Coordinates of C-alpha atoms in Angstrom, one line a residue:
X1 CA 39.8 -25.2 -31.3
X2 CA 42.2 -27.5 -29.3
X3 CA 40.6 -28.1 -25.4
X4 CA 42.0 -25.2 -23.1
X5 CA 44.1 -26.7 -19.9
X6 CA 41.0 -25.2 -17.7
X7 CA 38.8 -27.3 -20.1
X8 CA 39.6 -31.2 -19.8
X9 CA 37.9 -33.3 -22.9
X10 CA 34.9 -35.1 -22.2
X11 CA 32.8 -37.3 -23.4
X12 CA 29.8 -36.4 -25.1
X13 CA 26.2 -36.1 -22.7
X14 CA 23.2 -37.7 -23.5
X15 CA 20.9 -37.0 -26.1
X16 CA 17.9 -36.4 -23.3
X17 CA 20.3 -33.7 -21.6
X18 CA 20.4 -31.0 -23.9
X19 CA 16.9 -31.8 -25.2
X20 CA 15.6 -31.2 -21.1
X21 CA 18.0 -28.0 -21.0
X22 CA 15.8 -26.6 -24.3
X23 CA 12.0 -27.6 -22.8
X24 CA 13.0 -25.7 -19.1
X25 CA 14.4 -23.1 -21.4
X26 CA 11.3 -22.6 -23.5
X27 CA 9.0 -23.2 -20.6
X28 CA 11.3 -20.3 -18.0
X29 CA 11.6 -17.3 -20.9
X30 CA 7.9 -18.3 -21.9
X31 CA 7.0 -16.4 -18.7
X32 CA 8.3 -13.2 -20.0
X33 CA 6.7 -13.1 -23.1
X34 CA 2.9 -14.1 -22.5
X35 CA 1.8 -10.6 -22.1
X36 CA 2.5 -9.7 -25.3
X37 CA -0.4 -10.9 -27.1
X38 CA -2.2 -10.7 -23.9
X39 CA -1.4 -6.3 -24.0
X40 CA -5.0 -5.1 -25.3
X41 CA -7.2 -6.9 -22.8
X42 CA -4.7 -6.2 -19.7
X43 CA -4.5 -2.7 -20.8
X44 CA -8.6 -2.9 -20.9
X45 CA -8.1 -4.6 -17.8
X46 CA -6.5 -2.2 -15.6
X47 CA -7.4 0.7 -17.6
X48 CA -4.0 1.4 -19.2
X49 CA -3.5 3.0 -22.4
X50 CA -2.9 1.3 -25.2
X51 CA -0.4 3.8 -26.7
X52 CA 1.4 3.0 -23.1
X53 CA 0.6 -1.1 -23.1
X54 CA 4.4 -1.7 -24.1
X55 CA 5.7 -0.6 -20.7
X56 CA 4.3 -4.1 -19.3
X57 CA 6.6 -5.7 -21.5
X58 CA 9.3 -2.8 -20.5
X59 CA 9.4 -3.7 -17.3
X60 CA 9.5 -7.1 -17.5
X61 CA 12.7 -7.0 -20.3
X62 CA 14.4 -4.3 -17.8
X63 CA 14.1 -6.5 -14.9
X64 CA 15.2 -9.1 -17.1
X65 CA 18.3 -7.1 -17.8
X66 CA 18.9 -6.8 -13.8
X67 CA 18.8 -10.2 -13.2
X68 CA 21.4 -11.2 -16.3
X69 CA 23.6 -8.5 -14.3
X70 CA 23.0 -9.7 -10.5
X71 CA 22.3 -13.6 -10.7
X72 CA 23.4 -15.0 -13.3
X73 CA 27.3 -14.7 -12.8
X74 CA 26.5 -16.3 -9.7
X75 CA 26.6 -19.8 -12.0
X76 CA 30.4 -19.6 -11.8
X77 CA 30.1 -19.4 -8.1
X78 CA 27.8 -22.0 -7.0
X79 CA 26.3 -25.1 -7.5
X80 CA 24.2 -24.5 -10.6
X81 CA 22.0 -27.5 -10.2
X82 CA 20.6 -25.9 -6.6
X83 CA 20.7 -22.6 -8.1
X84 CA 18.2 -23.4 -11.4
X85 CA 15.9 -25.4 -8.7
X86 CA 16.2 -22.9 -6.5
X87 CA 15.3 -19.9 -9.1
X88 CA 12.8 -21.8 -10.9
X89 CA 10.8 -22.3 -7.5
X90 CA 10.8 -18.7 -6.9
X91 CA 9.3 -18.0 -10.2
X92 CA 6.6 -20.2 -9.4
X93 CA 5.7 -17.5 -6.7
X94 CA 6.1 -14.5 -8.8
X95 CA 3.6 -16.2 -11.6
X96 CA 1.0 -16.5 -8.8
X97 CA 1.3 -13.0 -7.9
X98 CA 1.1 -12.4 -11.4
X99 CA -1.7 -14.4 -12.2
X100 CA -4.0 -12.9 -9.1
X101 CA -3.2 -9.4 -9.3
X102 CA -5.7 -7.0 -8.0
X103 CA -4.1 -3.6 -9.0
X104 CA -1.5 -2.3 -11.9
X105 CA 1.2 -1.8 -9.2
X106 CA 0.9 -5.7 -7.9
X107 CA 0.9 -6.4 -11.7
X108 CA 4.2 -4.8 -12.3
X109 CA 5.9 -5.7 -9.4
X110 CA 4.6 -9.7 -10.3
X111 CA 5.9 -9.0 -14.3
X112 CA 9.6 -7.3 -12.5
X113 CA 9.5 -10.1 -10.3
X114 CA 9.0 -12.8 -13.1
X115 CA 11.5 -10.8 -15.5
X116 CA 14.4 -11.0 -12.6
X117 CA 13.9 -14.9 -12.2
X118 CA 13.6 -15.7 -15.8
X119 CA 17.2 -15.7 -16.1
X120 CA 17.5 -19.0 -15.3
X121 CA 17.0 -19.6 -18.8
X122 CA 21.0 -18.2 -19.0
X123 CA 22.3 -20.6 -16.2
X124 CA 20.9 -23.8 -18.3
X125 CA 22.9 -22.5 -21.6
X126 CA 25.9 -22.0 -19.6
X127 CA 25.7 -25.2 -17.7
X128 CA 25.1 -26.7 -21.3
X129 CA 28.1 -25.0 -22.8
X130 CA 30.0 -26.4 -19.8
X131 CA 28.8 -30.0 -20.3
X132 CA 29.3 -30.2 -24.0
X133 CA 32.3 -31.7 -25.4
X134 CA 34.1 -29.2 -27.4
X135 CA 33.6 -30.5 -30.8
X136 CA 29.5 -30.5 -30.0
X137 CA 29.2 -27.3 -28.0
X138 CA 28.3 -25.4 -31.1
X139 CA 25.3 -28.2 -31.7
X140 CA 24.3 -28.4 -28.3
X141 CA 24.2 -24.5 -27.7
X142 CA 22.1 -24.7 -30.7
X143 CA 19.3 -26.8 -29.3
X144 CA 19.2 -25.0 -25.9
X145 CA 18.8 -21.8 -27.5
X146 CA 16.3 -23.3 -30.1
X147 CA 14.4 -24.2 -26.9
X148 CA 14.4 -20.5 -25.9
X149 CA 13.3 -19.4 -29.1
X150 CA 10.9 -21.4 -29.6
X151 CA 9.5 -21.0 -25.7
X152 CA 9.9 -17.3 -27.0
X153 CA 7.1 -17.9 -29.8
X154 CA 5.3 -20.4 -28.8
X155 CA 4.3 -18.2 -25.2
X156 CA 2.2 -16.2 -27.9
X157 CA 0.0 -19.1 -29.1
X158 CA -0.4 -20.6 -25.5
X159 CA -1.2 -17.1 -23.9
X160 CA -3.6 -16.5 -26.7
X161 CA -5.8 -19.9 -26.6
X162 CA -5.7 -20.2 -23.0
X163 CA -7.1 -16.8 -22.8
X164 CA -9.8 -17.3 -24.7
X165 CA -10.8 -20.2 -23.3
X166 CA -10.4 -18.9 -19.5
X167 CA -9.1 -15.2 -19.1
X168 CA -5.4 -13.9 -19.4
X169 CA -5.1 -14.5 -15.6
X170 CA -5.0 -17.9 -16.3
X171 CA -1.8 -18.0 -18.7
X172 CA 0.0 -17.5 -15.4
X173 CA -1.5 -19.6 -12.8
X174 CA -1.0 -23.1 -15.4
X175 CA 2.5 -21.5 -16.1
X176 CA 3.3 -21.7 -12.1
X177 CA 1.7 -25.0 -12.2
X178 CA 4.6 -26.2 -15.0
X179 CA 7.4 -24.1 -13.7
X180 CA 7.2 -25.9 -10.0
X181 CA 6.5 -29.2 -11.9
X182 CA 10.3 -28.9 -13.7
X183 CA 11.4 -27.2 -10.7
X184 CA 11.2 -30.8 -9.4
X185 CA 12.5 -32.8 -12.7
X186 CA 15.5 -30.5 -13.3
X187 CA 16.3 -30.9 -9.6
X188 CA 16.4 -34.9 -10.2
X189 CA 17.6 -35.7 -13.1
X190 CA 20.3 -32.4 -13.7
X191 CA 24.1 -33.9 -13.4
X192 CA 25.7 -33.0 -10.2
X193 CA 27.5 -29.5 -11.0
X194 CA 31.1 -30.5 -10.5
X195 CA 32.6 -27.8 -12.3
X196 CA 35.7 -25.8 -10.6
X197 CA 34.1 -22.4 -9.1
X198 CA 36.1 -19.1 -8.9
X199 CA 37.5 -18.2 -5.2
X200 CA 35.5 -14.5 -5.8
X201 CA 33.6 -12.5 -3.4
X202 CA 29.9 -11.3 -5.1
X203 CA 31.2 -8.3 -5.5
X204 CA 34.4 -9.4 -7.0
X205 CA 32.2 -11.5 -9.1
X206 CA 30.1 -9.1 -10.7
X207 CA 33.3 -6.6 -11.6
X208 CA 34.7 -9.2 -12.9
X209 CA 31.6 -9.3 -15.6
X210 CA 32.8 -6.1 -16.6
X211 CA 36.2 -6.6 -17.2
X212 CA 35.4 -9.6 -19.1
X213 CA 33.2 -7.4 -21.5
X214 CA 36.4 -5.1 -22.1
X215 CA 39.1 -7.7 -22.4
X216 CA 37.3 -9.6 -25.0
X217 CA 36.3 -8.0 -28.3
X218 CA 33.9 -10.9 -29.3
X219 CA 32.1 -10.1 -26.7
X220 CA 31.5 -7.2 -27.2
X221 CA 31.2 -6.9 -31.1
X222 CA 28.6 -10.0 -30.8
X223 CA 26.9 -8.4 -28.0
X224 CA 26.5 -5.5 -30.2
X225 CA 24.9 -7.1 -32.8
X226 CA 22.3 -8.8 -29.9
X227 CA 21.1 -5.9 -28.7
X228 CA 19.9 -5.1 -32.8
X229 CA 18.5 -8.2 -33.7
X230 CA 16.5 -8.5 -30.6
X231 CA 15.4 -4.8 -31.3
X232 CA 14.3 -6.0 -34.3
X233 CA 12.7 -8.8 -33.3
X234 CA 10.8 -7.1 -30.3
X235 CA 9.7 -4.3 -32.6
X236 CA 7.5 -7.0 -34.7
X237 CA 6.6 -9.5 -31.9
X238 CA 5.0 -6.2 -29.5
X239 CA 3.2 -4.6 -32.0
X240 CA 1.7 -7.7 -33.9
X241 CA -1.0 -8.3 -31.7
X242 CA -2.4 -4.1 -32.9
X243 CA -2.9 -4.8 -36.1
X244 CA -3.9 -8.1 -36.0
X245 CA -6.3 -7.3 -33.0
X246 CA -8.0 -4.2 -34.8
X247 CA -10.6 -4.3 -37.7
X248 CA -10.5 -4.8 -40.5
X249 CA -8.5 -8.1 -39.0
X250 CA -10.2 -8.3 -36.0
X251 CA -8.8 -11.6 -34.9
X252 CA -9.3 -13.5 -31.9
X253 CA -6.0 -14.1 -29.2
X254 CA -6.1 -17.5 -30.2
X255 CA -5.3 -16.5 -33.7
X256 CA -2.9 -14.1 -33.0
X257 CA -1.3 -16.7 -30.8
X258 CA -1.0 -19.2 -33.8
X259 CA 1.7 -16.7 -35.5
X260 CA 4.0 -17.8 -33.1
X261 CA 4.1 -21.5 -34.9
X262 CA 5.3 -20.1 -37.6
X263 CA 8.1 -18.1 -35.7
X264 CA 8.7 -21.6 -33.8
X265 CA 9.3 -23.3 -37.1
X266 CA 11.5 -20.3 -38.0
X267 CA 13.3 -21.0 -35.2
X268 CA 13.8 -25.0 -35.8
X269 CA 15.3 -24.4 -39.6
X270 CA 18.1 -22.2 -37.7
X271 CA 19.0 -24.6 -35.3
X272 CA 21.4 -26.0 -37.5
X273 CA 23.5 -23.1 -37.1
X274 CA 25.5 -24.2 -34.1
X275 CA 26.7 -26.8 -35.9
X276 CA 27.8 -24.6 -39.3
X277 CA 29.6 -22.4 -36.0
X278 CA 31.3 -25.6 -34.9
X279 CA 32.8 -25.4 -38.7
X280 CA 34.4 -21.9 -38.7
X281 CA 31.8 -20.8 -40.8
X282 CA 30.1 -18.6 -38.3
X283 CA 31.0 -15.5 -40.0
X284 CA 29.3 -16.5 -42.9
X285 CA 26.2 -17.2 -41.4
X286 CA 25.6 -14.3 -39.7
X287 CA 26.1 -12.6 -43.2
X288 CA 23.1 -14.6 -44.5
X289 CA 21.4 -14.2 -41.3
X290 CA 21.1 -10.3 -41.4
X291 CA 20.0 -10.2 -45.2
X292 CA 17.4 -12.2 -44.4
X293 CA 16.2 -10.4 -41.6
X294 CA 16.4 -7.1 -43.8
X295 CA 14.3 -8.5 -46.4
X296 CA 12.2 -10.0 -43.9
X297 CA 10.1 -6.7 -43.6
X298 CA 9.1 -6.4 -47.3
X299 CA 6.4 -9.3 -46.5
X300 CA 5.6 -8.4 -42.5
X301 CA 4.7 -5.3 -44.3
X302 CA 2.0 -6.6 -46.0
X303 CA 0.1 -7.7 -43.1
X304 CA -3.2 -5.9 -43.2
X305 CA -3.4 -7.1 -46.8
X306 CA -2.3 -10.5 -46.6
X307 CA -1.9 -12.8 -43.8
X308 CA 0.1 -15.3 -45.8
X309 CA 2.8 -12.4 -46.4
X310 CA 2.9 -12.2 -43.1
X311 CA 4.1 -15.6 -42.4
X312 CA 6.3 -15.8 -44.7
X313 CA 7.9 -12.5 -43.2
X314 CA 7.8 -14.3 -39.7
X315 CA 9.8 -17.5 -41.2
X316 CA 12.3 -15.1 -42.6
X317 CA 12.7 -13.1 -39.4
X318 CA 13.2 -15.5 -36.9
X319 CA 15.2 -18.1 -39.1
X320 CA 17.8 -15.1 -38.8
X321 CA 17.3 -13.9 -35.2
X322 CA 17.8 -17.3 -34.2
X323 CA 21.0 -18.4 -36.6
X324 CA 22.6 -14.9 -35.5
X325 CA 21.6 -15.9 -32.2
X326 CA 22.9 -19.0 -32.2
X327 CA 26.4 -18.4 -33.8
X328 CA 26.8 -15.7 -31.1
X329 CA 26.6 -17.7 -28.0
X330 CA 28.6 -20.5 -29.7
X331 CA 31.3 -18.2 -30.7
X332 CA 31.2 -16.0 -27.4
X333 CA 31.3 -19.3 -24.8
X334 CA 34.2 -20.5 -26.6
X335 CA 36.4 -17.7 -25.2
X336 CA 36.6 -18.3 -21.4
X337 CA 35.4 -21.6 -20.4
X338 CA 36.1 -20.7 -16.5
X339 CA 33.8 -17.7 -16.6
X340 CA 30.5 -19.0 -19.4
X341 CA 28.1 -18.0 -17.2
X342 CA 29.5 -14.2 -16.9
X343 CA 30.3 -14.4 -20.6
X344 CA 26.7 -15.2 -20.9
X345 CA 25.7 -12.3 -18.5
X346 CA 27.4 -10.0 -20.3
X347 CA 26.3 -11.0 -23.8
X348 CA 22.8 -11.4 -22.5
X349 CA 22.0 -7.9 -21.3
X350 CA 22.5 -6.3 -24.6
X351 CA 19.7 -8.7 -25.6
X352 CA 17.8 -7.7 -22.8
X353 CA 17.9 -4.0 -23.8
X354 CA 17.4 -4.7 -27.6
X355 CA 13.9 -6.4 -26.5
X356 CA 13.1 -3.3 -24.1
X357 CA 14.0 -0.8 -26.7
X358 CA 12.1 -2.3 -29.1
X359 CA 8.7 -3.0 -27.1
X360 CA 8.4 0.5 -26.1
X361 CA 9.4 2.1 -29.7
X362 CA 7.3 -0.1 -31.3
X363 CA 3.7 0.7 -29.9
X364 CA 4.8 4.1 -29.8
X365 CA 5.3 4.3 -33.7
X366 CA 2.5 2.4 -34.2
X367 CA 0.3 5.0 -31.7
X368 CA 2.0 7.5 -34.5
X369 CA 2.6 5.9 -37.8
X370 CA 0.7 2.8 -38.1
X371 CA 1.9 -0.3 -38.9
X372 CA 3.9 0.9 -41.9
X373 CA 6.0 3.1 -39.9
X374 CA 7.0 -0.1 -37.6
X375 CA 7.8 -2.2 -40.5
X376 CA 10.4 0.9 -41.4
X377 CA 12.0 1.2 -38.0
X378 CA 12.4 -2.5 -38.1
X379 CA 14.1 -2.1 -41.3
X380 CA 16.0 0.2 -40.3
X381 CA 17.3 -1.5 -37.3
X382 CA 18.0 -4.3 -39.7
X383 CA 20.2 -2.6 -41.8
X384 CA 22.3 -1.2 -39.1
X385 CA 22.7 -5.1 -38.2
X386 CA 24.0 -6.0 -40.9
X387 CA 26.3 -2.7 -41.9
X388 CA 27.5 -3.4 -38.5
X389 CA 28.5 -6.8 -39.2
X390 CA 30.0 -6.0 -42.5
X391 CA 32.2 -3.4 -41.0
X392 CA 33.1 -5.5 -38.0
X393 CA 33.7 -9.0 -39.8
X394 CA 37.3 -8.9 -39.9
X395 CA 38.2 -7.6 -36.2
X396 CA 38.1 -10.9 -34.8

């Protein structure tokens, strides 16, 4: 794809660039996902239910969802460099609350809080996108978002040692201690945002993520297809630690925490998809991507009889979350270089609601049906993917 008149060539960034976009990545969406292992003992905790732990999680995604609506559009307005200090610095604040709660309300207006400002994860892949020269955006997409993932995964194995060793609570206070700490890195060593900003009022700014979403068919077909794999992936990722937690098993956090190495490496293998996107061979990948993460269940269904199954279903599932993944941000910020951050907005909050949708369904099947009947809703989810896909393939 030729360089649009709105998109001057450029030269390509440093190495050390992209690789600090994917760490503040990981570290930023980490902070939304450390409950998740963490659900039995803050259920315990504050006396929730377990069959009702997911709505921690819930909440978090939904705000989530809110901010990818309400700030992050607002990287096409101003200067993103002030704007990812300025958000990460406010997270820091949220974590605290998180981290020193005294009652389930202050707990889940610390987790909305924390959901809102984790957004910033979606500025850094835009300002990426915008930095990239076209002929590497596919590559460098592919390493932010491998940061994402993999801050995704490895949240689980964090939260679960660091919990063992000193309490959940403490999870979030050393997360605020890292978040202010690249607060202040990103803030240095971030280029200076130079980028041409729309002449849009808020308001004007925010319709305008709308229109986008129906002028552009990508957009929406890939977005489509985010809000299913995500389901998918939330639907194993919230419901892992029951099983695992629960005799026979009986496993410590730490060890339910270590699962997410095997997600991360998951994650790593698919990080050459950016580049196959780059290659106009995005189509084909997804293709691959979803028939994996069909027959990914088959193992992850196995768990309470073999734990080696069970990583082999995890490699499987997020190799093809993240590939999908991936190809769908590379192919989507392609599109409008003027408006990536809304692009990514838009694309992003039907990721937000797949992750939602799945928490909550998957604890409450599992309250129901056990861990065989979340392996079959995630199946089923998985098959919609991918007959989705199939029937889709050729619109665009």
């Amino acid at each position: 794809m030729e360089p649009t008149q709105a998109e001057a060539p450029r030269s390509a960034i440093p190495h050390y660039v992209p690789l600090l976009f994917a760490i503040a990545c990981g570290l930023a969406v980490a902070n939304i996902y450390y409950a998740q292992p963490l659900l039995d003992a803050i259920a315990d905790e504050f006396r929730i239910p377990h069959s009702s732990a997911g709505i921690v999680i819930t909440i978090t995604q939904a705000c989530y969802a809110l901010g990818l609506l309400l700030l992050v559009p607002l990287g096409d307005l101003l200067n993103r460099r002030s704007l990812i200090a300025g958000q990460m610095l406010l997270s820091v604040l949220a974590l605290i609350l998180v981290g020193t709660a005294s009652s389930s309300i202050v707990l889940f207006i610390g987790m909305a809080t924390v959901g809102l400002l984790a957004v910033v994860t979606q500025t850094l892949v835009a300002f990426a996108a915008t930095l990239a020269a076209p002929a590497e955006r596919g590559r460098v997409v592919g390493l932010v978002t491998s940061g994402i993932v993999i801050g995704i995964l490895l949240a689980r194995t964090f939260a679960g040692l660091l919990t063992d060793l000193a309490g959940w609570r403490s999870v979030y206070i050393v997360s605020a201690g890292l978040s202010l700490f690249m607060a202040g890195v990103l803030f240095r060593v971030l280029p200076h945002d130079e980028h041409e900003r729309e002449s849009l009022s808020y308001l004007q700014l925010l319709r305008s993520t709308l229109t986008l979403f129906l002028q552009e068919r990508v957009l929406r077909i890939r977005a489509a297809l985010a809000l299913m794999i995500f389901t998918a992936f939330s639907i194993l990722w919230t419901s892992l630690v029951l099983p695992l937690s629960a005799p026979p098993l009986s496993l410590s956090h730490t060890a339910i925490g270590a699962f997410g190495l095997a997600g991360a490496a998951g994650a790593l293998a698919a990080a050459r998809a950016g580049r196959l996107a780059d290659r106009g061979l995005g189509q084909r990948t997804t293709g691959a991507a979803l028939i994996l993460l069909l027959v990914s269940w088959l193992p992850i269904s196995y768990t309470e009889h073999s734990l080696w199954a069970l990583i082999a279903g995890i490699l499987l599932l997020d190799l093809a979350v993240q590939a999908v993944h991936v190809t769908n941000q590379s192919m989507i910020l392609s599109v409008r270089p003027e408006a990536r951050s809304r692009l990514t907005a838009g694309y992003m909050i039907f990721y937000s609601i797949g992750s939602a949708t799945g928490s909550i369904a998957s604890t409450t099947i599992y309250e129901h049906m056990g861990w065989n009947g979340v392996c079959l809703l995630g199946a089923v989810v998985s098959a919609l993917a991918l007959l989705f896909w199939a029937l889709t393939r050729r619109l665009y």
